Amino acid sequence: MKIKWSAVVVRVACLLLLASPVWAQDLGPHFTKIKDGIYVQTAKSTPQANSNASIIVTSEGVILVDTGQTAIDSREVAEAVKKLTSQPVRFIIDTETHPDHSYGHFLFSPPAVVINHLGAGEEMKQSFDPKRMSTLENQSPEMRAALQGFRLVPPQIEYGDKIVLRLGERTLELLNLGTTHSLANTAVWLPNERVLFAASVAVEDQINTIRPHTNIPDMLAMMKMMKSLNAEVVIPGHGVPTTNKMFDFYSGYLELLLQRVGKLMKEGKSLDQIKQELRMPEYENLAGAKGRIPNTAEAAYRAIKGGYTPENK
Ligand SMILES: [Zn+2]
């Protein structure tokens, strides 16, 4: 059979144009296309993965989920938005309160309206450290330039348990994740696209810090809730886009940790002894593990003291 290659090339080109008006690689090497109109500026690995920022394009403007690790990343996100649409950024959803997710807001708000769970603004204001800003500015001339005009932008909208945001053709459900990482954390669920932005409760192939205000049982419950949504794509606060396997990985780690800490507690060991003696060889070589396994052991100790009984498997 004789193939008309020119016709094939034209047809393929047309299909590709229909599928994707802007290629993810046109947005720069740090962007990954998740679905039509949904892009993630994927975390760079430092040794631990930097934070993600995501762009959701709608027919009535753009929604960002977090705004990048540093102001340099945030400016890259602003450039990417301009390439994708002439519409403005209308909303920014914070998955947590920490600087590596929220200090790029000044580039977009106003007019963008920032949303996170109740208490987010208070935590952002209380933890704001001007010294951190001058240290950052002194990192490099590029960072100093990127930080021009910086100001803290806490959420203008804080919601209770859940809020639904509808913009253009998109529906976004914002789900309260309690204090499972910072003091206010939000998961973003797009039920039609089956994409979940899962914040920083769970990470994959690394170990995260657990702060004193966070309870492991709450973390396990939130991971279970997010897993039950059965998302096709799960975008963590840190690390590459994944699936439900991230929740299996991180709850697996925490459950094993609870069991081992529980056993040492039964033997009458003190917290200091437990931190010394606990071994988690399955996880010890992961990024962040050295310093963070003792920290997470402390959280497990707290949970068991508080009445949590680890499941024996
Ligand atoms: Zn954080």
PDB file of C-alpha atoms and ligand atoms in Angstrom:
ATOM      1  CA  MET A   1       0.000   0.000   0.000  1.00  0.00           C
ATOM      2  CA  LYS A   2       1.233   3.444  -0.856  1.00  0.00           C
ATOM      3  CA  ILE A   3       1.222   5.825   2.106  1.00  0.00           C
ATOM      4  CA  LYS A   4       0.823   9.530   1.528  1.00  0.00           C
ATOM      5  CA  TRP A   5       3.304  10.694   4.137  1.00  0.00           C
ATOM      6  CA  SER A   6       2.481  14.381   3.705  1.00  0.00           C
ATOM      7  CA  ALA A   7      -1.175  13.689   4.551  1.00  0.00           C
ATOM      8  CA  VAL A   8      -0.151  11.617   7.579  1.00  0.00           C
ATOM      9  CA  VAL A   9       2.127  14.366   8.841  1.00  0.00           C
ATOM     10  CA  VAL A  10      -0.608  16.997   8.434  1.00  0.00           C
ATOM     11  CA  ARG A  11      -3.169  14.785  10.196  1.00  0.00           C
ATOM     12  CA  VAL A  12      -0.849  14.012  13.123  1.00  0.00           C
ATOM     13  CA  ALA A  13       0.072  17.684  13.437  1.00  0.00           C
ATOM     14  CA  CYS A  14      -3.628  18.646  13.515  1.00  0.00           C
ATOM     15  CA  LEU A  15      -4.378  16.078  16.198  1.00  0.00           C
ATOM     16  CA  LEU A  16      -1.483  17.279  18.304  1.00  0.00           C
ATOM     17  CA  LEU A  17      -2.547  20.901  17.923  1.00  0.00           C
ATOM     18  CA  LEU A  18      -6.067  20.009  19.035  1.00  0.00           C
ATOM     19  CA  ALA A  19      -4.780  18.055  22.013  1.00  0.00           C
ATOM     20  CA  SER A  20      -2.448  20.693  23.349  1.00  0.00           C
ATOM     21  CA  PRO A  21      -2.339  24.333  22.287  1.00  0.00           C
ATOM     22  CA  VAL A  22       0.814  24.920  24.355  1.00  0.00           C
ATOM     23  CA  TRP A  23       3.365  22.212  24.952  1.00  0.00           C
ATOM     24  CA  ALA A  24       4.508  21.705  28.522  1.00  0.00           C
ATOM     25  CA  GLN A  25       8.101  21.982  27.281  1.00  0.00           C
ATOM     26  CA  ASP A  26       7.281  25.434  25.845  1.00  0.00           C
ATOM     27  CA  LEU A  27       6.631  26.472  29.428  1.00  0.00           C
ATOM     28  CA  GLY A  28      10.193  25.545  30.376  1.00  0.00           C
ATOM     29  CA  PRO A  29      11.939  22.408  31.584  1.00  0.00           C
ATOM     30  CA  HIS A  30      10.330  22.456  35.036  1.00  0.00           C
ATOM     31  CA  PHE A  31       6.738  22.072  33.846  1.00  0.00           C
ATOM     32  CA  THR A  32       4.778  18.867  33.420  1.00  0.00           C
ATOM     33  CA  LYS A  33       1.403  18.693  31.719  1.00  0.00           C
ATOM     34  CA  ILE A  34      -1.030  16.699  33.873  1.00  0.00           C
ATOM     35  CA  LYS A  35      -4.204  17.092  31.787  1.00  0.00           C
ATOM     36  CA  ASP A  36      -5.443  19.673  29.280  1.00  0.00           C
ATOM     37  CA  GLY A  37      -5.037  23.030  30.974  1.00  0.00           C
ATOM     38  CA  ILE A  38      -3.436  21.596  34.119  1.00  0.00           C
ATOM     39  CA  TYR A  39       0.317  22.014  34.545  1.00  0.00           C
ATOM     40  CA  VAL A  40       2.682  21.459  37.444  1.00  0.00           C
ATOM     41  CA  GLN A  41       5.972  23.189  37.991  1.00  0.00           C
ATOM     42  CA  THR A  42       7.503  20.009  39.318  1.00  0.00           C
ATOM     43  CA  ALA A  43       9.652  19.963  42.376  1.00  0.00           C
ATOM     44  CA  LYS A  44      13.389  20.025  41.777  1.00  0.00           C
ATOM     45  CA  SER A  45      15.258  17.605  43.998  1.00  0.00           C
ATOM     46  CA  THR A  46      17.561  19.330  46.441  1.00  0.00           C
ATOM     47  CA  PRO A  47      18.208  16.416  48.378  1.00  0.00           C
ATOM     48  CA  GLN A  48      14.588  16.624  49.492  1.00  0.00           C
ATOM     49  CA  ALA A  49      12.201  17.674  46.767  1.00  0.00           C
ATOM     50  CA  ASN A  50      11.340  21.356  46.539  1.00  0.00           C
ATOM     51  CA  SER A  51       7.712  22.372  46.543  1.00  0.00           C
ATOM     52  CA  ASN A  52       5.364  22.170  43.558  1.00  0.00           C
ATOM     53  CA  ALA A  53       3.287  24.985  42.080  1.00  0.00           C
ATOM     54  CA  SER A  54       0.393  24.215  39.747  1.00  0.00           C
ATOM     55  CA  ILE A  55      -1.533  26.098  37.075  1.00  0.00           C
ATOM     56  CA  ILE A  56      -5.182  25.319  36.316  1.00  0.00           C
ATOM     57  CA  VAL A  57      -6.495  27.151  33.246  1.00  0.00           C
ATOM     58  CA  THR A  58     -10.233  27.753  32.888  1.00  0.00           C
ATOM     59  CA  SER A  59     -12.312  29.719  30.368  1.00  0.00           C
ATOM     60  CA  GLU A  60     -12.759  32.418  33.021  1.00  0.00           C
ATOM     61  CA  GLY A  61      -9.222  32.773  34.325  1.00  0.00           C
ATOM     62  CA  VAL A  62      -6.487  30.863  36.086  1.00  0.00           C
ATOM     63  CA  ILE A  63      -6.308  29.150  39.464  1.00  0.00           C
ATOM     64  CA  LEU A  64      -2.900  28.467  41.006  1.00  0.00           C
ATOM     65  CA  VAL A  65      -2.282  25.826  43.637  1.00  0.00           C
ATOM     66  CA  ASP A  66       0.673  27.239  45.644  1.00  0.00           C
ATOM     67  CA  THR A  67       3.114  29.654  44.027  1.00  0.00           C
ATOM     68  CA  GLY A  68       6.556  28.022  44.126  1.00  0.00           C
ATOM     69  CA  GLN A  69       9.578  27.252  46.271  1.00  0.00           C
ATOM     70  CA  THR A  70      11.232  30.671  45.793  1.00  0.00           C
ATOM     71  CA  ALA A  71      10.425  33.971  44.098  1.00  0.00           C
ATOM     72  CA  ILE A  72      12.496  32.797  41.104  1.00  0.00           C
ATOM     73  CA  ASP A  73      10.153  29.819  40.707  1.00  0.00           C
ATOM     74  CA  SER A  74       7.105  32.042  41.231  1.00  0.00           C
ATOM     75  CA  ARG A  75       8.206  34.356  38.410  1.00  0.00           C
ATOM     76  CA  GLU A  76       8.628  31.312  36.187  1.00  0.00           C
ATOM     77  CA  VAL A  77       5.026  30.364  37.007  1.00  0.00           C
ATOM     78  CA  ALA A  78       3.880  33.910  36.119  1.00  0.00           C
ATOM     79  CA  GLU A  79       5.657  33.630  32.742  1.00  0.00           C
ATOM     80  CA  ALA A  80       4.083  30.235  32.088  1.00  0.00           C
ATOM     81  CA  VAL A  81       0.604  31.602  32.825  1.00  0.00           C
ATOM     82  CA  LYS A  82       1.163  34.377  30.263  1.00  0.00           C
ATOM     83  CA  LYS A  83       2.096  31.810  27.629  1.00  0.00           C
ATOM     84  CA  LEU A  84      -1.025  29.766  28.329  1.00  0.00           C
ATOM     85  CA  THR A  85      -3.711  32.446  28.424  1.00  0.00           C
ATOM     86  CA  SER A  86      -4.382  36.170  28.318  1.00  0.00           C
ATOM     87  CA  GLN A  87      -6.688  35.762  31.326  1.00  0.00           C
ATOM     88  CA  PRO A  88      -5.562  36.784  34.821  1.00  0.00           C
ATOM     89  CA  VAL A  89      -4.854  34.560  37.822  1.00  0.00           C
ATOM     90  CA  ARG A  90      -8.164  34.784  39.724  1.00  0.00           C
ATOM     91  CA  PHE A  91      -7.528  32.476  42.676  1.00  0.00           C
ATOM     92  CA  ILE A  92      -4.581  30.995  44.550  1.00  0.00           C
ATOM     93  CA  ILE A  93      -5.213  27.973  46.734  1.00  0.00           C
ATOM     94  CA  ASP A  94      -2.656  27.359  49.465  1.00  0.00           C
ATOM     95  CA  THR A  95      -2.108  23.721  50.325  1.00  0.00           C
ATOM     96  CA  GLU A  96      -0.232  24.897  53.443  1.00  0.00           C
ATOM     97  CA  THR A  97       1.049  28.065  55.113  1.00  0.00           C
ATOM     98  CA  HIS A  98       4.807  27.634  54.756  1.00  0.00           C
ATOM     99  CA  PRO A  99       7.008  30.082  52.799  1.00  0.00           C
ATOM    100  CA  ASP A 100       8.014  27.515  50.158  1.00  0.00           C
ATOM    101  CA  HIS A 101       4.367  27.427  49.032  1.00  0.00           C
ATOM    102  CA  SER A 102       3.054  30.895  49.776  1.00  0.00           C
ATOM    103  CA  TYR A 103       5.755  33.559  49.449  1.00  0.00           C
ATOM    104  CA  GLY A 104       5.235  34.030  45.714  1.00  0.00           C
ATOM    105  CA  HIS A 105       1.681  35.354  46.115  1.00  0.00           C
ATOM    106  CA  PHE A 106       2.769  39.014  45.900  1.00  0.00           C
ATOM    107  CA  LEU A 107       3.268  38.545  42.153  1.00  0.00           C
ATOM    108  CA  PHE A 108      -0.402  37.625  41.613  1.00  0.00           C
ATOM    109  CA  SER A 109      -2.498  39.135  44.403  1.00  0.00           C
ATOM    110  CA  PRO A 110      -4.223  41.510  43.791  1.00  0.00           C
ATOM    111  CA  PRO A 111      -6.185  40.702  41.685  1.00  0.00           C
ATOM    112  CA  ALA A 112      -5.874  37.023  42.671  1.00  0.00           C
ATOM    113  CA  VAL A 113      -7.757  36.000  45.823  1.00  0.00           C
ATOM    114  CA  VAL A 114      -5.907  33.612  48.142  1.00  0.00           C
ATOM    115  CA  ILE A 115      -7.801  30.786  49.891  1.00  0.00           C
ATOM    116  CA  ASN A 116      -6.808  28.392  52.677  1.00  0.00           C
ATOM    117  CA  HIS A 117      -8.371  26.871  55.767  1.00  0.00           C
ATOM    118  CA  LEU A 118      -9.207  28.885  58.933  1.00  0.00           C
ATOM    119  CA  GLY A 119      -6.152  30.014  60.868  1.00  0.00           C
ATOM    120  CA  ALA A 120      -3.803  30.067  57.875  1.00  0.00           C
ATOM    121  CA  GLY A 121      -3.359  33.855  57.866  1.00  0.00           C
ATOM    122  CA  GLU A 122      -2.660  33.933  61.590  1.00  0.00           C
ATOM    123  CA  GLU A 123       0.082  31.319  61.276  1.00  0.00           C
ATOM    124  CA  MET A 124       1.618  33.091  58.277  1.00  0.00           C
ATOM    125  CA  LYS A 125       1.752  36.407  60.128  1.00  0.00           C
ATOM    126  CA  GLN A 126       3.116  34.896  63.342  1.00  0.00           C
ATOM    127  CA  SER A 127       5.838  32.875  61.681  1.00  0.00           C
ATOM    128  CA  PHE A 128       6.946  35.653  59.318  1.00  0.00           C
ATOM    129  CA  ASP A 129      10.656  36.275  59.791  1.00  0.00           C
ATOM    130  CA  PRO A 130      12.175  39.371  58.129  1.00  0.00           C
ATOM    131  CA  LYS A 131      15.643  37.857  58.713  1.00  0.00           C
ATOM    132  CA  ARG A 132      14.741  34.936  56.492  1.00  0.00           C
ATOM    133  CA  MET A 133      13.924  37.430  53.752  1.00  0.00           C
ATOM    134  CA  SER A 134      17.259  39.259  53.986  1.00  0.00           C
ATOM    135  CA  THR A 135      19.129  35.930  54.013  1.00  0.00           C
ATOM    136  CA  LEU A 136      17.229  34.940  50.878  1.00  0.00           C
ATOM    137  CA  GLU A 137      17.952  38.272  49.172  1.00  0.00           C
ATOM    138  CA  ASN A 138      21.642  37.812  49.853  1.00  0.00           C
ATOM    139  CA  GLN A 139      21.670  34.372  48.220  1.00  0.00           C
ATOM    140  CA  SER A 140      22.214  35.767  44.716  1.00  0.00           C
ATOM    141  CA  PRO A 141      21.547  38.854  42.587  1.00  0.00           C
ATOM    142  CA  GLU A 142      18.878  36.782  40.756  1.00  0.00           C
ATOM    143  CA  MET A 143      17.065  36.063  44.011  1.00  0.00           C
ATOM    144  CA  ARG A 144      17.274  39.716  45.052  1.00  0.00           C
ATOM    145  CA  ALA A 145      15.756  40.766  41.721  1.00  0.00           C
ATOM    146  CA  ALA A 146      13.029  38.111  41.934  1.00  0.00           C
ATOM    147  CA  LEU A 147      12.075  39.280  45.436  1.00  0.00           C
ATOM    148  CA  GLN A 148      11.543  42.890  44.297  1.00  0.00           C
ATOM    149  CA  GLY A 149       8.159  44.006  45.626  1.00  0.00           C
ATOM    150  CA  PHE A 150       7.830  41.114  48.075  1.00  0.00           C
ATOM    151  CA  ARG A 151       5.163  41.338  50.738  1.00  0.00           C
ATOM    152  CA  LEU A 152       3.399  38.675  52.763  1.00  0.00           C
ATOM    153  CA  VAL A 153      -0.039  37.880  51.316  1.00  0.00           C
ATOM    154  CA  PRO A 154      -2.153  35.861  53.774  1.00  0.00           C
ATOM    155  CA  PRO A 155      -5.429  34.340  52.511  1.00  0.00           C
ATOM    156  CA  GLN A 156      -8.308  36.751  51.950  1.00  0.00           C
ATOM    157  CA  ILE A 157     -10.715  33.818  52.252  1.00  0.00           C
ATOM    158  CA  GLU A 158     -10.510  31.211  55.026  1.00  0.00           C
ATOM    159  CA  TYR A 159     -13.059  28.386  54.981  1.00  0.00           C
ATOM    160  CA  GLY A 160     -14.303  25.804  57.521  1.00  0.00           C
ATOM    161  CA  ASP A 161     -14.553  22.146  56.571  1.00  0.00           C
ATOM    162  CA  LYS A 162     -14.958  22.344  52.837  1.00  0.00           C
ATOM    163  CA  ILE A 163     -15.534  24.920  50.119  1.00  0.00           C
ATOM    164  CA  VAL A 164     -16.383  24.410  46.451  1.00  0.00           C
ATOM    165  CA  LEU A 165     -14.848  26.729  43.903  1.00  0.00           C
ATOM    166  CA  ARG A 166     -16.414  26.907  40.432  1.00  0.00           C
ATOM    167  CA  LEU A 167     -14.658  28.816  37.710  1.00  0.00           C
ATOM    168  CA  GLY A 168     -15.469  28.451  34.008  1.00  0.00           C
ATOM    169  CA  GLU A 169     -15.865  24.768  33.229  1.00  0.00           C
ATOM    170  CA  ARG A 170     -13.986  23.605  36.339  1.00  0.00           C
ATOM    171  CA  THR A 171     -15.137  22.505  39.776  1.00  0.00           C
ATOM    172  CA  LEU A 172     -12.618  22.371  42.623  1.00  0.00           C
ATOM    173  CA  GLU A 173     -13.383  20.950  46.037  1.00  0.00           C
ATOM    174  CA  LEU A 174     -11.123  22.322  48.763  1.00  0.00           C
ATOM    175  CA  LEU A 175     -10.853  19.854  51.631  1.00  0.00           C
ATOM    176  CA  ASN A 176      -9.615  20.728  55.094  1.00  0.00           C
ATOM    177  CA  LEU A 177      -6.678  18.534  56.113  1.00  0.00           C
ATOM    178  CA  GLY A 178      -6.556  19.773  59.706  1.00  0.00           C
ATOM    179  CA  THR A 179      -3.126  20.410  61.231  1.00  0.00           C
ATOM    180  CA  THR A 180      -1.506  17.438  59.520  1.00  0.00           C
ATOM    181  CA  HIS A 181       1.523  19.446  58.313  1.00  0.00           C
ATOM    182  CA  SER A 182       1.333  23.211  58.915  1.00  0.00           C
ATOM    183  CA  LEU A 183      -1.471  24.700  61.062  1.00  0.00           C
ATOM    184  CA  ALA A 184      -3.780  25.001  58.004  1.00  0.00           C
ATOM    185  CA  ASN A 185      -3.658  22.579  55.070  1.00  0.00           C
ATOM    186  CA  THR A 186      -5.912  22.133  52.059  1.00  0.00           C
ATOM    187  CA  ALA A 187      -6.269  19.317  49.557  1.00  0.00           C
ATOM    188  CA  VAL A 188      -7.707  20.291  46.173  1.00  0.00           C
ATOM    189  CA  TRP A 189      -9.865  17.716  44.409  1.00  0.00           C
ATOM    190  CA  LEU A 190     -11.010  18.086  40.815  1.00  0.00           C
ATOM    191  CA  PRO A 191     -13.724  15.411  40.578  1.00  0.00           C
ATOM    192  CA  ASN A 192     -14.257  15.736  36.816  1.00  0.00           C
ATOM    193  CA  GLU A 193     -10.581  15.543  35.895  1.00  0.00           C
ATOM    194  CA  ARG A 194      -9.849  13.123  38.778  1.00  0.00           C
ATOM    195  CA  VAL A 195      -6.795  15.111  39.791  1.00  0.00           C
ATOM    196  CA  LEU A 196      -5.931  15.529  43.476  1.00  0.00           C
ATOM    197  CA  PHE A 197      -3.519  18.074  44.918  1.00  0.00           C
ATOM    198  CA  ALA A 198      -2.630  16.309  48.145  1.00  0.00           C
ATOM    199  CA  ALA A 199      -0.662  18.966  50.116  1.00  0.00           C
ATOM    200  CA  SER A 200       2.213  17.836  52.352  1.00  0.00           C
ATOM    201  CA  VAL A 201       0.637  15.242  54.663  1.00  0.00           C
ATOM    202  CA  ALA A 202       2.293  12.477  52.686  1.00  0.00           C
ATOM    203  CA  VAL A 203       5.482  12.325  50.638  1.00  0.00           C
ATOM    204  CA  GLU A 204       6.879   9.517  48.538  1.00  0.00           C
ATOM    205  CA  ASP A 205      10.407   8.097  48.626  1.00  0.00           C
ATOM    206  CA  GLN A 206      11.471  10.585  51.282  1.00  0.00           C
ATOM    207  CA  ILE A 207      10.728  11.275  54.934  1.00  0.00           C
ATOM    208  CA  ASN A 208       9.000  14.476  56.003  1.00  0.00           C
ATOM    209  CA  THR A 209       9.261  16.418  59.275  1.00  0.00           C
ATOM    210  CA  ILE A 210       6.354  16.013  61.700  1.00  0.00           C
ATOM    211  CA  ARG A 211       5.844  19.101  63.854  1.00  0.00           C
ATOM    212  CA  PRO A 212       4.674  18.988  67.513  1.00  0.00           C
ATOM    213  CA  HIS A 213       1.135  20.116  66.559  1.00  0.00           C
ATOM    214  CA  THR A 214       0.657  17.167  64.187  1.00  0.00           C
ATOM    215  CA  ASN A 215      -0.823  13.820  65.207  1.00  0.00           C
ATOM    216  CA  ILE A 216       0.063  10.687  63.267  1.00  0.00           C
ATOM    217  CA  PRO A 217      -3.473   9.222  63.674  1.00  0.00           C
ATOM    218  CA  ASP A 218      -4.877  12.370  61.990  1.00  0.00           C
ATOM    219  CA  MET A 219      -2.316  12.004  59.195  1.00  0.00           C
ATOM    220  CA  LEU A 220      -3.375   8.387  58.652  1.00  0.00           C
ATOM    221  CA  ALA A 221      -7.054   9.387  58.593  1.00  0.00           C
ATOM    222  CA  MET A 222      -6.464  12.153  56.025  1.00  0.00           C
ATOM    223  CA  MET A 223      -4.418   9.850  53.794  1.00  0.00           C
ATOM    224  CA  LYS A 224      -7.249   7.303  53.961  1.00  0.00           C
ATOM    225  CA  MET A 225      -9.790   9.987  53.031  1.00  0.00           C
ATOM    226  CA  MET A 226      -7.684  11.180  50.077  1.00  0.00           C
ATOM    227  CA  LYS A 227      -7.032   7.636  48.921  1.00  0.00           C
ATOM    228  CA  SER A 228     -10.783   6.968  48.901  1.00  0.00           C
ATOM    229  CA  LEU A 229     -11.244   9.710  46.271  1.00  0.00           C
ATOM    230  CA  ASN A 230      -9.502   7.320  43.896  1.00  0.00           C
ATOM    231  CA  ALA A 231      -7.704  10.045  41.939  1.00  0.00           C
ATOM    232  CA  GLU A 232      -6.076   9.265  38.631  1.00  0.00           C
ATOM    233  CA  VAL A 233      -3.205  11.684  39.334  1.00  0.00           C
ATOM    234  CA  VAL A 234      -2.008  12.726  42.783  1.00  0.00           C
ATOM    235  CA  ILE A 235       0.158  15.840  42.984  1.00  0.00           C
ATOM    236  CA  PRO A 236       1.969  16.087  46.301  1.00  0.00           C
ATOM    237  CA  GLY A 237       3.142  19.336  47.882  1.00  0.00           C
ATOM    238  CA  HIS A 238       6.682  18.038  47.343  1.00  0.00           C
ATOM    239  CA  GLY A 239       7.852  15.476  44.801  1.00  0.00           C
ATOM    240  CA  VAL A 240       6.839  14.303  41.346  1.00  0.00           C
ATOM    241  CA  PRO A 241       3.200  13.707  40.354  1.00  0.00           C
ATOM    242  CA  THR A 242       2.134  10.227  41.415  1.00  0.00           C
ATOM    243  CA  THR A 243      -0.907   8.103  42.314  1.00  0.00           C
ATOM    244  CA  ASN A 244      -2.483   6.566  45.415  1.00  0.00           C
ATOM    245  CA  LYS A 245       0.738   4.603  45.868  1.00  0.00           C
ATOM    246  CA  MET A 246       2.144   7.633  47.706  1.00  0.00           C
ATOM    247  CA  PHE A 247      -0.489   7.185  50.437  1.00  0.00           C
ATOM    248  CA  ASP A 248       0.343   3.465  50.662  1.00  0.00           C
ATOM    249  CA  PHE A 249       4.035   4.299  50.959  1.00  0.00           C
ATOM    250  CA  TYR A 250       3.698   6.941  53.651  1.00  0.00           C
ATOM    251  CA  SER A 251       1.025   5.272  55.759  1.00  0.00           C
ATOM    252  CA  GLY A 252       3.093   2.066  55.493  1.00  0.00           C
ATOM    253  CA  TYR A 253       6.065   3.942  56.939  1.00  0.00           C
ATOM    254  CA  LEU A 254       4.038   5.521  59.748  1.00  0.00           C
ATOM    255  CA  GLU A 255       2.281   2.268  60.682  1.00  0.00           C
ATOM    256  CA  LEU A 256       5.580   0.363  60.887  1.00  0.00           C
ATOM    257  CA  LEU A 257       7.055   3.224  62.921  1.00  0.00           C
ATOM    258  CA  LEU A 258       4.129   3.121  65.373  1.00  0.00           C
ATOM    259  CA  GLN A 259       4.543  -0.651  65.782  1.00  0.00           C
ATOM    260  CA  ARG A 260       8.279  -0.462  66.466  1.00  0.00           C
ATOM    261  CA  VAL A 261       8.033   2.530  68.797  1.00  0.00           C
ATOM    262  CA  GLY A 262       5.121   0.817  70.585  1.00  0.00           C
ATOM    263  CA  LYS A 263       7.236  -2.304  71.118  1.00  0.00           C
ATOM    264  CA  LEU A 264      10.122  -0.279  72.603  1.00  0.00           C
ATOM    265  CA  MET A 265       7.675   1.574  74.862  1.00  0.00           C
ATOM    266  CA  LYS A 266       6.319  -1.767  76.132  1.00  0.00           C
ATOM    267  CA  GLU A 267       9.903  -2.705  77.007  1.00  0.00           C
ATOM    268  CA  GLY A 268       9.967   0.404  79.223  1.00  0.00           C
ATOM    269  CA  LYS A 269      12.318   2.483  77.056  1.00  0.00           C
ATOM    270  CA  SER A 270      12.388   6.274  77.438  1.00  0.00           C
ATOM    271  CA  LEU A 271      11.850   8.589  74.459  1.00  0.00           C
ATOM    272  CA  ASP A 272      15.599   9.312  74.300  1.00  0.00           C
ATOM    273  CA  GLN A 273      16.408   5.590  74.313  1.00  0.00           C
ATOM    274  CA  ILE A 274      13.798   4.977  71.621  1.00  0.00           C
ATOM    275  CA  LYS A 275      15.292   7.687  69.401  1.00  0.00           C
ATOM    276  CA  GLN A 276      18.696   6.027  69.842  1.00  0.00           C
ATOM    277  CA  GLU A 277      17.615   2.430  69.412  1.00  0.00           C
ATOM    278  CA  LEU A 278      14.874   2.594  66.795  1.00  0.00           C
ATOM    279  CA  ARG A 279      15.886   1.037  63.485  1.00  0.00           C
ATOM    280  CA  MET A 280      13.949   1.516  60.258  1.00  0.00           C
ATOM    281  CA  PRO A 281      16.330  -0.114  57.718  1.00  0.00           C
ATOM    282  CA  GLU A 282      13.587  -0.177  55.058  1.00  0.00           C
ATOM    283  CA  TYR A 283      13.578   3.643  55.005  1.00  0.00           C
ATOM    284  CA  GLU A 284      16.982   4.754  56.306  1.00  0.00           C
ATOM    285  CA  ASN A 285      18.500   5.484  52.904  1.00  0.00           C
ATOM    286  CA  LEU A 286      15.729   7.815  51.739  1.00  0.00           C
ATOM    287  CA  ALA A 287      16.140  11.572  51.434  1.00  0.00           C
ATOM    288  CA  GLY A 288      15.735  13.308  54.771  1.00  0.00           C
ATOM    289  CA  ALA A 289      15.589  10.015  56.674  1.00  0.00           C
ATOM    290  CA  LYS A 290      18.674  10.390  58.883  1.00  0.00           C
ATOM    291  CA  GLY A 291      17.467  13.430  60.805  1.00  0.00           C
ATOM    292  CA  ARG A 292      13.772  12.860  60.377  1.00  0.00           C
ATOM    293  CA  ILE A 293      13.280   9.274  61.549  1.00  0.00           C
ATOM    294  CA  PRO A 294      14.044  10.271  65.198  1.00  0.00           C
ATOM    295  CA  ASN A 295      11.699  13.255  64.755  1.00  0.00           C
ATOM    296  CA  THR A 296       8.871  11.075  63.451  1.00  0.00           C
ATOM    297  CA  ALA A 297       9.596   8.532  66.228  1.00  0.00           C
ATOM    298  CA  GLU A 298       8.846  11.296  68.708  1.00  0.00           C
ATOM    299  CA  ALA A 299       5.484  11.866  66.993  1.00  0.00           C
ATOM    300  CA  ALA A 300       4.754   8.126  67.223  1.00  0.00           C
ATOM    301  CA  TYR A 301       5.654   8.139  70.931  1.00  0.00           C
ATOM    302  CA  ARG A 302       3.263  11.064  71.473  1.00  0.00           C
ATOM    303  CA  ALA A 303       0.450   9.255  69.625  1.00  0.00           C
ATOM    304  CA  ILE A 304       0.822   6.075  71.688  1.00  0.00           C
ATOM    305  CA  LYS A 305       1.078   8.025  74.973  1.00  0.00           C
ATOM    306  CA  GLY A 306      -2.117   9.761  73.877  1.00  0.00           C
ATOM    307  CA  GLY A 307      -3.913   6.409  73.665  1.00  0.00           C
ATOM    308  CA  TYR A 308      -3.378   5.322  70.053  1.00  0.00           C
ATOM    309  CA  THR A 309      -2.931   1.574  69.683  1.00  0.00           C
ATOM    310  CA  PRO A 310      -0.801   0.544  66.712  1.00  0.00           C
ATOM    311  CA  GLU A 311      -2.229  -2.249  64.597  1.00  0.00           C
ATOM    312  CA  ASN A 312      -0.175  -5.408  64.718  1.00  0.00           C
ATOM    313  CA  LYS A 313       0.294  -6.787  61.279  1.00  0.00           C
TER     314      LYS A 313
HETATM  315 ZN    ZN B   1       5.657  22.800  54.697  1.00  0.00          ZN
END
